Short mmCIF file of C-alpha atoms in Angstrom, two decimals:
data_model
loop_
_atom_site.label_atom_id
_atom_site.label_comp_id
_atom_site.label_asym_id
_atom_site.label_seq_id
_atom_site.Cartn_x
_atom_site.Cartn_y
_atom_site.Cartn_z
CA UNK V 1 -28.08 15.45 68.28
CA UNK V 2 -25.66 14.68 65.09
CA UNK V 3 -25.51 11.05 63.33
CA UNK V 4 -23.50 11.02 60.76
CA UNK V 5 -22.80 7.00 59.33
CA UNK V 6 -18.87 6.01 57.93
CA UNK V 7 -20.26 4.26 55.07
CA UNK V 8 -18.20 0.50 54.55
CA UNK V 9 -20.23 -0.89 52.30
CA UNK V 10 -19.16 -4.61 52.84
CA UNK V 11 -19.90 -3.97 56.44
CA UNK V 12 -18.23 -2.48 59.32
CA UNK V 13 -17.65 -5.87 61.64
CA UNK V 14 -15.33 -7.96 59.50
CA UNK V 15 -16.27 -10.65 57.07
CA UNK V 16 -20.09 -9.67 57.72
CA UNK V 17 -20.18 -9.03 53.67
CA UNK V 18 -20.49 -13.32 54.18
CA UNK V 19 -24.12 -13.28 55.25
CA UNK V 20 -26.45 -13.38 52.25
CA UNK V 21 -27.99 -10.51 50.76
CA UNK V 22 -24.82 -8.51 51.14
CA UNK V 23 -24.50 -7.48 48.10
CA UNK V 24 -20.02 -7.91 48.66
CA UNK V 25 -20.34 -8.41 44.53
CA UNK V 26 -21.42 -5.16 43.24
CA UNK V 27 -18.23 -2.96 45.80
CA UNK V 28 -16.73 -1.11 44.47
CA UNK V 29 -19.69 0.17 41.88
CA UNK V 30 -22.27 2.80 42.42
CA UNK V 31 -25.28 1.32 42.67
CA UNK V 32 -25.26 -0.17 45.70
CA UNK V 33 -23.82 2.59 47.41
CA UNK V 34 -26.32 5.04 46.02
CA UNK V 35 -29.21 2.76 47.96
CA UNK V 36 -27.00 2.95 51.32
CA UNK V 37 -26.92 6.93 50.82
CA UNK V 38 -30.85 7.53 49.74
CA UNK V 39 -31.40 5.75 52.89
CA UNK V 40 -29.43 7.60 55.19
CA UNK V 41 -30.99 10.56 53.45
CA UNK V 42 -34.63 9.26 54.24
CA UNK V 43 -33.68 9.19 57.58
CA UNK V 44 -32.49 12.97 57.55
CA UNK V 45 -28.39 12.25 58.64
CA UNK V 46 -25.88 14.93 58.74
CA UNK V 47 -23.94 13.18 56.32
CA UNK V 48 -22.47 10.06 54.92
CA UNK V 49 -17.99 9.98 56.14
CA UNK V 50 -15.90 8.55 53.94
CA UNK V 51 -12.40 6.80 55.30
CA UNK V 52 -9.72 6.39 53.18
CA UNK V 53 -5.94 5.01 52.86
CA UNK V 54 -3.69 5.37 49.64
CA UNK V 55 -2.10 1.84 50.28
CA UNK V 56 -3.58 -1.97 50.49
CA UNK V 57 -1.04 -3.02 53.15
CA UNK V 58 -4.67 -4.44 55.36
CA UNK V 59 -5.81 -5.54 52.21
CA UNK V 60 -2.48 -7.29 51.66
CA UNK V 61 -3.61 -9.09 54.83
CA UNK V 62 -7.00 -9.46 53.68
CA UNK V 63 -8.78 -7.33 55.93
CA UNK V 64 -11.74 -5.74 53.59
CA UNK V 65 -12.56 -3.16 56.54
CA UNK V 66 -9.59 -0.67 56.37
CA UNK V 67 -9.05 0.08 52.58
CA UNK V 68 -9.55 2.43 49.04
CA UNK V 69 -12.14 0.42 47.14
CA UNK V 70 -14.27 4.14 47.31
CA UNK V 71 -11.35 7.27 46.55
CA UNK V 72 -13.21 9.59 48.47
CA UNK V 73 -14.08 12.83 46.30
CA UNK V 74 -14.55 10.75 42.91
CA UNK V 75 -17.67 8.71 45.42
CA UNK V 76 -18.95 11.54 46.81
CA UNK V 77 -19.44 13.61 43.32
CA UNK V 78 -21.41 10.50 41.94
CA UNK V 79 -23.00 10.55 45.08
CA UNK V 80 -24.00 14.20 45.19
CA UNK V 81 -26.08 13.94 42.00
CA UNK V 82 -28.37 11.25 43.58
CA UNK V 83 -29.21 12.75 46.34
CA UNK V 84 -30.18 16.69 47.56
CA UNK V 85 -29.44 17.34 51.07
CA UNK V 86 -26.81 14.70 53.17
CA UNK V 87 -23.29 15.66 54.14
CA UNK V 88 -21.22 14.74 51.66
CA UNK V 89 -17.60 14.37 53.63
CA UNK V 90 -14.06 12.64 53.06
CA UNK V 91 -11.26 11.82 53.76
CA UNK V 92 -7.69 13.19 52.35
CA UNK V 93 -4.08 13.45 53.62
CA UNK V 94 -1.93 16.60 54.12
CA UNK V 95 1.45 13.64 54.66
CA UNK V 96 0.27 12.75 50.45
CA UNK V 97 -1.23 15.87 48.82
CA UNK V 98 -0.81 18.81 48.39
CA UNK V 99 -3.09 22.39 49.47
CA UNK V 100 -3.40 23.49 46.38
CA UNK V 101 -5.07 20.43 45.14
CA UNK V 102 -7.09 19.75 47.56
CA UNK V 103 -8.46 23.13 48.51
CA UNK V 104 -9.69 22.68 44.65
CA UNK V 105 -11.43 19.45 45.49
CA UNK V 106 -13.43 20.07 47.92
CA UNK V 107 -14.46 23.24 46.37
CA UNK V 108 -15.64 21.76 43.88
CA UNK V 109 -17.22 19.70 45.74
CA UNK V 110 -18.90 22.36 47.56
CA UNK V 111 -19.68 23.67 43.92
CA UNK V 112 -21.65 20.34 42.52
CA UNK V 113 -22.85 19.74 46.34
CA UNK V 114 -24.49 23.08 46.87
CA UNK V 115 -22.53 23.31 50.03
CA UNK V 116 -22.50 19.83 51.39
CA UNK V 117 -18.69 18.73 51.11
CA UNK V 118 -16.51 18.43 54.33
CA UNK V 119 -13.11 17.07 54.32
CA UNK V 120 -11.95 14.53 57.21
CA UNK V 121 -8.16 15.63 57.96
CA UNK V 122 -5.45 13.03 57.81
CA UNK V 123 -1.78 12.53 58.13
CA UNK V 124 -0.98 9.05 57.07
CA UNK V 125 1.31 6.74 58.51
CA UNK V 126 1.42 4.15 56.05
CA UNK V 127 1.36 4.25 52.30
CA UNK V 128 5.01 6.88 51.52
CA UNK V 129 6.11 4.71 48.96
CA UNK V 130 3.60 4.82 46.93
CA UNK V 131 4.36 8.73 46.43
CA UNK V 132 8.43 7.95 46.53
CA UNK V 133 8.98 8.64 50.58
CA UNK V 134 10.89 5.53 52.20
CA UNK V 135 9.03 5.64 55.45
CA UNK V 136 6.50 8.58 56.99
CA UNK V 137 8.14 10.80 59.41
CA UNK V 138 7.48 10.89 63.23
CA UNK V 139 3.89 12.11 64.03
CA UNK V 140 5.23 15.21 65.32
CA UNK V 141 6.43 16.18 62.46
CA UNK V 142 3.44 15.14 60.79
CA UNK V 143 0.96 16.93 63.14
CA UNK V 144 2.81 20.22 62.50
CA UNK V 145 2.59 20.27 58.45
CA UNK V 146 -0.46 18.80 58.97
CA UNK V 147 -1.30 22.66 60.54
CA UNK V 148 0.22 24.64 58.12
CA UNK V 149 -0.88 22.38 55.35
CA UNK V 150 -4.86 23.42 56.85
CA UNK V 151 -3.72 26.71 56.98
CA UNK V 152 -3.34 27.47 53.58
CA UNK V 153 -5.15 25.68 52.12
CA UNK V 154 -7.92 27.96 53.95
CA UNK V 155 -6.64 30.53 52.75
CA UNK V 156 -6.60 29.24 49.43
CA UNK V 157 -11.22 28.96 50.27
CA UNK V 158 -10.54 32.69 50.95
CA UNK V 159 -8.94 33.87 47.98
CA UNK V 160 -12.33 34.84 46.53
CA UNK V 161 -14.16 37.45 47.48
CA UNK V 162 -17.89 35.73 47.81
CA UNK V 163 -19.41 38.81 45.94
CA UNK V 164 -16.04 37.84 42.92
CA UNK V 165 -19.00 36.51 40.48
CA UNK V 166 -20.71 39.58 38.77
CA UNK V 167 -22.30 37.63 35.67
CA UNK V 168 -22.01 41.58 33.95
CA UNK V 169 -23.71 40.23 31.00
CA UNK V 170 -23.40 44.05 28.99
CA UNK V 171 -19.85 44.26 29.28
CA UNK V 172 -18.62 40.81 28.97
CA UNK V 173 -17.31 40.32 32.56
CA UNK V 174 -18.09 36.78 34.62
CA UNK V 175 -16.20 38.53 37.36
CA UNK V 176 -14.61 41.25 39.30
CA UNK V 177 -10.74 40.05 39.47
CA UNK V 178 -10.50 43.24 41.99
CA UNK V 179 -11.87 40.81 44.02
CA UNK V 180 -8.94 37.92 43.80
CA UNK V 181 -6.22 38.44 45.64
CA UNK V 182 -2.98 35.87 45.29
CA UNK V 183 -1.78 34.46 49.56
CA UNK V 184 1.71 34.93 48.70
CA UNK V 185 1.75 31.79 50.82
CA UNK V 186 5.75 30.84 52.70
CA UNK V 187 6.06 28.95 55.78
CA UNK V 188 7.89 25.54 56.55
CA UNK V 189 6.75 22.90 54.21
CA UNK V 190 4.76 25.38 51.42
CA UNK V 191 5.18 27.75 49.38
CA UNK V 192 1.42 28.36 47.41
CA UNK V 193 1.01 31.63 45.13
CA UNK V 194 -2.18 31.90 44.99
CA UNK V 195 -5.35 32.11 44.17
CA UNK V 196 -7.28 28.62 43.51
CA UNK V 197 -8.78 28.87 40.20
CA UNK V 198 -12.73 29.08 40.89
CA UNK V 199 -14.44 30.94 43.55
CA UNK V 200 -15.14 30.84 46.75
CA UNK V 201 -17.16 27.50 47.49
CA UNK V 202 -20.79 27.79 48.55
CA UNK V 203 -20.03 27.48 52.60
CA UNK V 204 -17.35 29.77 53.09
CA UNK V 205 -15.27 26.85 53.52
CA UNK V 206 -16.12 22.95 54.03
CA UNK V 207 -16.37 21.57 57.47
CA UNK V 208 -13.57 20.83 59.02
CA UNK V 209 -13.61 16.87 60.67
CA UNK V 210 -10.52 15.23 61.97
CA UNK V 211 -9.81 12.32 64.07
CA UNK V 212 -7.15 12.06 66.06
CA UNK V 213 -7.56 11.71 69.78
CA UNK V 214 -3.59 11.72 70.39
CA UNK V 215 -1.84 14.95 72.31
CA UNK V 216 -1.25 15.83 68.45
CA UNK V 217 -4.54 14.96 67.09
CA UNK V 218 -6.35 17.00 69.90
CA UNK V 219 -4.52 19.92 69.33
CA UNK V 220 -4.57 19.96 66.01
CA UNK V 221 -8.55 19.21 66.42
CA UNK V 222 -9.18 21.61 69.17
CA UNK V 223 -7.77 24.62 66.58
CA UNK V 224 -9.09 24.11 62.30
CA UNK V 225 -12.12 21.57 63.32
CA UNK V 226 -15.70 21.38 63.29
CA UNK V 227 -15.79 18.15 64.10
CA UNK V 228 -14.17 15.21 66.42
CA UNK V 229 -15.07 12.13 65.49
CA UNK V 230 -13.51 9.82 67.98
CA UNK V 231 -13.45 6.05 68.93
CA UNK V 232 -14.26 6.27 73.02
CA UNK V 233 -15.87 2.32 74.08
CA UNK V 234 -15.59 3.59 77.80
CA UNK V 235 -18.68 6.07 79.46
CA UNK V 236 -15.89 7.85 81.48
CA UNK V 237 -13.01 7.78 79.35
CA UNK V 238 -15.93 9.62 76.67
CA UNK V 239 -17.34 13.04 79.39
CA UNK V 240 -13.58 13.13 80.55
CA UNK V 241 -12.21 13.19 76.89
CA UNK V 242 -15.41 15.64 75.67
CA UNK V 243 -14.68 17.93 78.33
CA UNK V 244 -10.97 18.42 77.57
CA UNK V 245 -11.46 18.56 74.46
CA UNK V 246 -14.40 21.61 74.84
CA UNK V 247 -11.66 23.10 77.52
CA UNK V 248 -8.80 23.26 74.15
CA UNK V 249 -11.11 24.19 72.54
CA UNK V 250 -12.05 27.01 74.26
CA UNK V 251 -8.44 27.99 74.74
CA UNK V 252 -8.38 28.56 71.21
CA UNK V 253 -10.42 31.16 71.67
CA UNK V 254 -12.93 29.60 70.46
CA UNK V 255 -16.67 28.44 71.16
CA UNK V 256 -16.68 24.91 72.88
CA UNK V 257 -20.58 24.80 70.96
CA UNK V 258 -19.48 25.29 68.12
CA UNK V 259 -17.36 21.86 68.35
CA UNK V 260 -19.26 18.86 67.41
CA UNK V 261 -17.85 15.61 68.94
CA UNK V 262 -18.91 12.31 67.92
CA UNK V 263 -17.79 9.03 69.23
CA UNK V 264 -18.16 6.38 66.79
CA UNK V 265 -21.44 3.50 67.45
CA UNK V 266 -22.00 -0.11 66.19
CA UNK V 267 -25.76 -0.99 66.99
CA UNK V 268 -26.91 -4.42 66.35
CA UNK V 269 -30.78 -3.05 66.03
CA UNK V 270 -33.23 -6.71 66.05
CA UNK V 271 -36.82 -6.38 67.52
CA UNK V 272 -35.88 -8.48 70.60
CA UNK V 273 -33.14 -9.31 72.33
CA UNK V 274 -32.52 -12.47 71.75
CA UNK V 275 -32.60 -12.13 67.67
CA UNK V 276 -30.01 -9.61 68.62
CA UNK V 277 -27.53 -11.81 70.34
CA UNK V 278 -28.33 -14.03 67.78
CA UNK V 279 -27.70 -11.82 64.77
CA UNK V 280 -24.00 -10.94 67.32
CA UNK V 281 -23.52 -14.99 66.83
CA UNK V 282 -24.23 -15.27 62.98
CA UNK V 283 -21.52 -12.17 63.38
CA UNK V 284 -18.39 -14.44 65.19
CA UNK V 285 -18.94 -17.14 62.55
CA UNK V 286 -17.83 -15.40 59.66
CA UNK V 287 -14.14 -14.24 61.04
CA UNK V 288 -10.96 -16.56 60.37
CA UNK V 289 -9.62 -16.04 63.89
CA UNK V 290 -5.77 -16.53 62.34
CA UNK V 291 -6.87 -13.30 59.78
CA UNK V 292 -7.36 -11.40 62.73
CA UNK V 293 -4.72 -12.23 64.11
CA UNK V 294 -2.43 -11.10 61.11
CA UNK V 295 -4.71 -7.84 61.62
CA UNK V 296 -4.24 -6.78 65.30
CA UNK V 297 -0.32 -8.02 64.11
CA UNK V 298 -0.80 -4.92 61.88
CA UNK V 299 -1.86 -2.91 64.14
CA UNK V 300 0.00 -2.79 66.84
CA UNK V 301 3.28 -3.58 63.80
CA UNK V 302 4.44 -6.24 65.91
CA UNK V 303 4.86 -10.03 65.97
CA UNK V 304 2.19 -11.58 67.47
CA UNK V 305 2.85 -15.95 65.78
CA UNK V 306 4.20 -17.07 69.28
CA UNK V 307 1.36 -15.28 71.10
CA UNK V 308 -1.13 -18.07 72.21
CA UNK V 309 -4.69 -17.35 71.93
CA UNK V 310 -6.01 -18.19 75.06
CA UNK V 311 -3.31 -15.38 76.22
CA UNK V 312 -3.62 -11.49 76.52
CA UNK V 313 -0.69 -8.95 73.95
CA UNK V 314 2.94 -9.74 76.58
CA UNK V 315 2.99 -6.39 78.17
CA UNK V 316 6.26 -5.75 76.83
CA UNK V 317 5.12 -5.66 73.28
CA UNK V 318 3.31 -2.62 73.40
CA UNK V 319 6.32 -0.69 75.23
CA UNK V 320 8.14 -1.58 71.60
CA UNK V 321 6.15 -0.03 69.48
CA UNK V 322 7.12 3.44 70.69
CA UNK V 323 4.50 6.13 70.66
CA UNK V 324 1.14 4.75 71.08
CA UNK V 325 -1.80 6.08 68.77
CA UNK V 326 -5.45 6.68 70.35
CA UNK V 327 -6.14 3.43 68.50
CA UNK V 328 -2.90 1.24 69.74
CA UNK V 329 -3.54 2.35 73.40
CA UNK V 330 -7.78 1.67 72.85
CA UNK V 331 -6.04 -2.47 72.39
CA UNK V 332 -2.84 -2.07 75.29
CA UNK V 333 -5.57 -0.82 78.06
CA UNK V 334 -7.75 -4.59 76.68
CA UNK V 335 -5.27 -6.57 76.91
CA UNK V 336 -2.62 -5.27 79.03
CA UNK V 337 -5.00 -4.00 82.12
CA UNK V 338 -8.41 -5.92 81.23
CA UNK V 339 -6.98 -8.65 80.71
CA UNK V 340 -8.21 -9.96 77.04
CA UNK V 341 -6.61 -13.10 75.42
CA UNK V 342 -5.53 -13.05 71.80
CA UNK V 343 -9.03 -14.06 70.74
CA UNK V 344 -10.91 -12.02 72.28
CA UNK V 345 -9.65 -8.59 70.91
CA UNK V 346 -9.79 -10.55 67.84
CA UNK V 347 -13.29 -10.77 68.70
CA UNK V 348 -13.53 -7.40 69.94
CA UNK V 349 -10.92 -5.59 66.71
CA UNK V 350 -13.38 -7.57 64.83
CA UNK V 351 -17.24 -5.71 65.50
CA UNK V 352 -15.77 -2.17 66.61
CA UNK V 353 -12.23 -1.90 66.05
CA UNK V 354 -11.99 0.13 69.38
CA UNK V 355 -15.59 1.79 69.19
CA UNK V 356 -18.73 1.12 71.52
CA UNK V 357 -20.75 -2.27 70.02
CA UNK V 358 -24.48 -1.97 71.60
CA UNK V 359 -26.42 -5.38 70.59
CA UNK V 360 -30.50 -4.95 71.38
CA UNK V 361 -33.72 -3.30 70.95
CA UNK V 362 -34.36 0.07 69.06
CA UNK V 363 -35.55 1.12 73.02
CA UNK V 364 -32.34 -0.38 74.55
CA UNK V 365 -29.48 1.00 71.84
CA UNK V 366 -31.86 4.21 72.34
CA UNK V 367 -31.04 4.99 76.48
CA UNK V 368 -27.41 3.77 75.51
CA UNK V 369 -27.02 6.78 73.10
CA UNK V 370 -29.41 9.54 75.07
CA UNK V 371 -27.27 8.34 78.55
CA UNK V 372 -24.14 9.45 76.40
CA UNK V 373 -25.79 12.56 74.63
CA UNK V 374 -27.41 14.02 77.95
CA UNK V 375 -24.19 12.63 80.28
CA UNK V 376 -22.25 15.57 78.26
CA UNK V 377 -19.49 12.07 76.64
CA UNK V 378 -20.85 13.09 73.27
CA UNK V 379 -22.96 15.42 71.22
CA UNK V 380 -24.14 12.88 68.42
CA UNK V 381 -22.62 9.30 67.45
CA UNK V 382 -20.92 8.32 64.07
CA UNK V 383 -23.05 5.36 63.03
CA UNK V 384 -20.69 1.94 61.72
CA UNK V 385 -23.49 -0.28 60.07
CA UNK V 386 -21.95 -3.59 61.42
CA UNK V 387 -23.81 -5.27 58.02
CA UNK V 388 -25.65 -4.59 55.63
CA UNK V 389 -27.29 -3.78 53.55
CA UNK V 390 -30.12 -5.10 55.92
CA UNK V 391 -27.93 -3.94 59.64
CA UNK V 392 -27.86 -0.37 57.81
CA UNK V 393 -32.09 -0.67 56.79
CA UNK V 394 -32.41 -1.41 60.18
CA UNK V 395 -30.88 1.22 61.71
CA UNK V 396 -32.62 3.98 59.43
CA UNK V 397 -36.39 2.66 60.12
CA UNK V 398 -35.90 0.97 63.29
CA UNK V 399 -33.16 2.72 65.66
CA UNK V 400 -33.15 6.13 63.37
CA UNK V 401 -37.31 6.46 64.59
CA UNK V 402 -37.06 5.99 68.15
CA UNK V 403 -34.47 8.94 68.13
CA UNK V 404 -36.55 10.90 66.52
CA UNK V 405 -39.44 9.92 68.72
CA UNK V 406 -37.59 11.35 72.26
CA UNK V 407 -36.84 14.49 70.62
CA UNK V 408 -33.34 13.57 69.86
CA UNK V 409 -33.20 13.34 66.26
CA UNK V 410 -34.95 15.54 63.30
CA UNK V 411 -37.08 14.89 61.37
CA UNK V 412 -36.51 17.06 58.93
CA UNK V 413 -33.35 19.32 57.84
CA UNK V 414 -33.18 22.50 58.48
CA UNK V 415 -30.80 23.46 55.87
CA UNK V 416 -29.39 23.19 52.74
CA UNK V 417 -25.99 23.15 53.47
CA UNK V 418 -23.56 20.70 56.02
CA UNK V 419 -22.78 23.53 58.00
CA UNK V 420 -26.54 24.49 58.47
CA UNK V 421 -27.21 20.15 59.41
CA UNK V 422 -24.03 21.06 62.09
CA UNK V 423 -25.00 24.75 63.01
CA UNK V 424 -22.47 25.99 62.46
CA UNK V 425 -22.30 29.31 61.22
CA UNK V 426 -21.12 30.42 57.90
CA UNK V 427 -17.02 31.41 57.70
CA UNK V 428 -16.45 35.39 57.03
CA UNK V 429 -13.21 35.53 54.86
CA UNK V 430 -10.02 36.25 56.40
CA UNK V 431 -8.92 38.78 53.66
#
């Protein structure tokens, strides 16, 4: 299976940084992050993954999880210098950037890391007023722009032939300019001349990652992505999503095995089940329930101030949202269909944010992961460490060896690039 980790130095579980020894004082510094990165590399994980937001909306609600404390490209470039093998996946929005800049940033990271860069492609629903834009476009338009954006970036990466750099000292020619070409792209959203001003990345193109599970997101992912991140807390629904996505990929003329589907998981690892339960209770004890109410209200963009904590969110509140995102859909199922109270939803969101949560021994957690993997619910997992650094250390030194002993995960890297880790071929140049 493929294993990446969503790097959140303050911990995936809300307020887990309140635990003694969390090193919360060191965020957003580099030393703590370096220790996490090197721990992940020693465990032979495929990649470090950094999410991002270009606004402080959640931060203003007191949410220290979904924030931009670590800007991905600068952070991953720093980590490239203190690691040798692990992949480096960073988020860049197609809504709040331009293709030429994104192509340069990722090509540079790929060169500096020796071919370990990955791009998590997202559209943005918030933050527009930080960029002089009054409001977010509707989701359909955001994804239409995103599809065009990705095509431009790929063309820019391919605007240099692989053998354009010749280093001919005798004739003082570092490159063969005949092996560069303008892309002269003109579309609905972009007009880009090209070529890129740096050589083609070592991987040809950095690995493309996409995390939308809505209809437009699945269409984009099946067309362009090498890796699909997804929130799938239920096994049956995960199996259905896996089959549907692989079918979509095949329908686009792509090989289904070349697109890896990786749901998130939040594992609380302990030597005994009793210890795992104690850790779970401790993590819950740090929560501020009223802060959690604000956070869910912000996620849904609805007022929940009048909802009693022990009542479910009324169904009509979801109907007023319009087209639900995949994450909002999970909240709706748990509240309306499963009858979770607002209080229970707050605690569930705090520990999992819609992902699968499991607390137990290395063997019991590995059993769960093996069942999903062999049951064709996934190609691996994105590991969300519930608390740091100890929670991640438990994942790396207890859970990973259990998976390795079962023959489910590598004990050594197969090659130097992120494409090697995922078993994805280097793409030909489209020109």
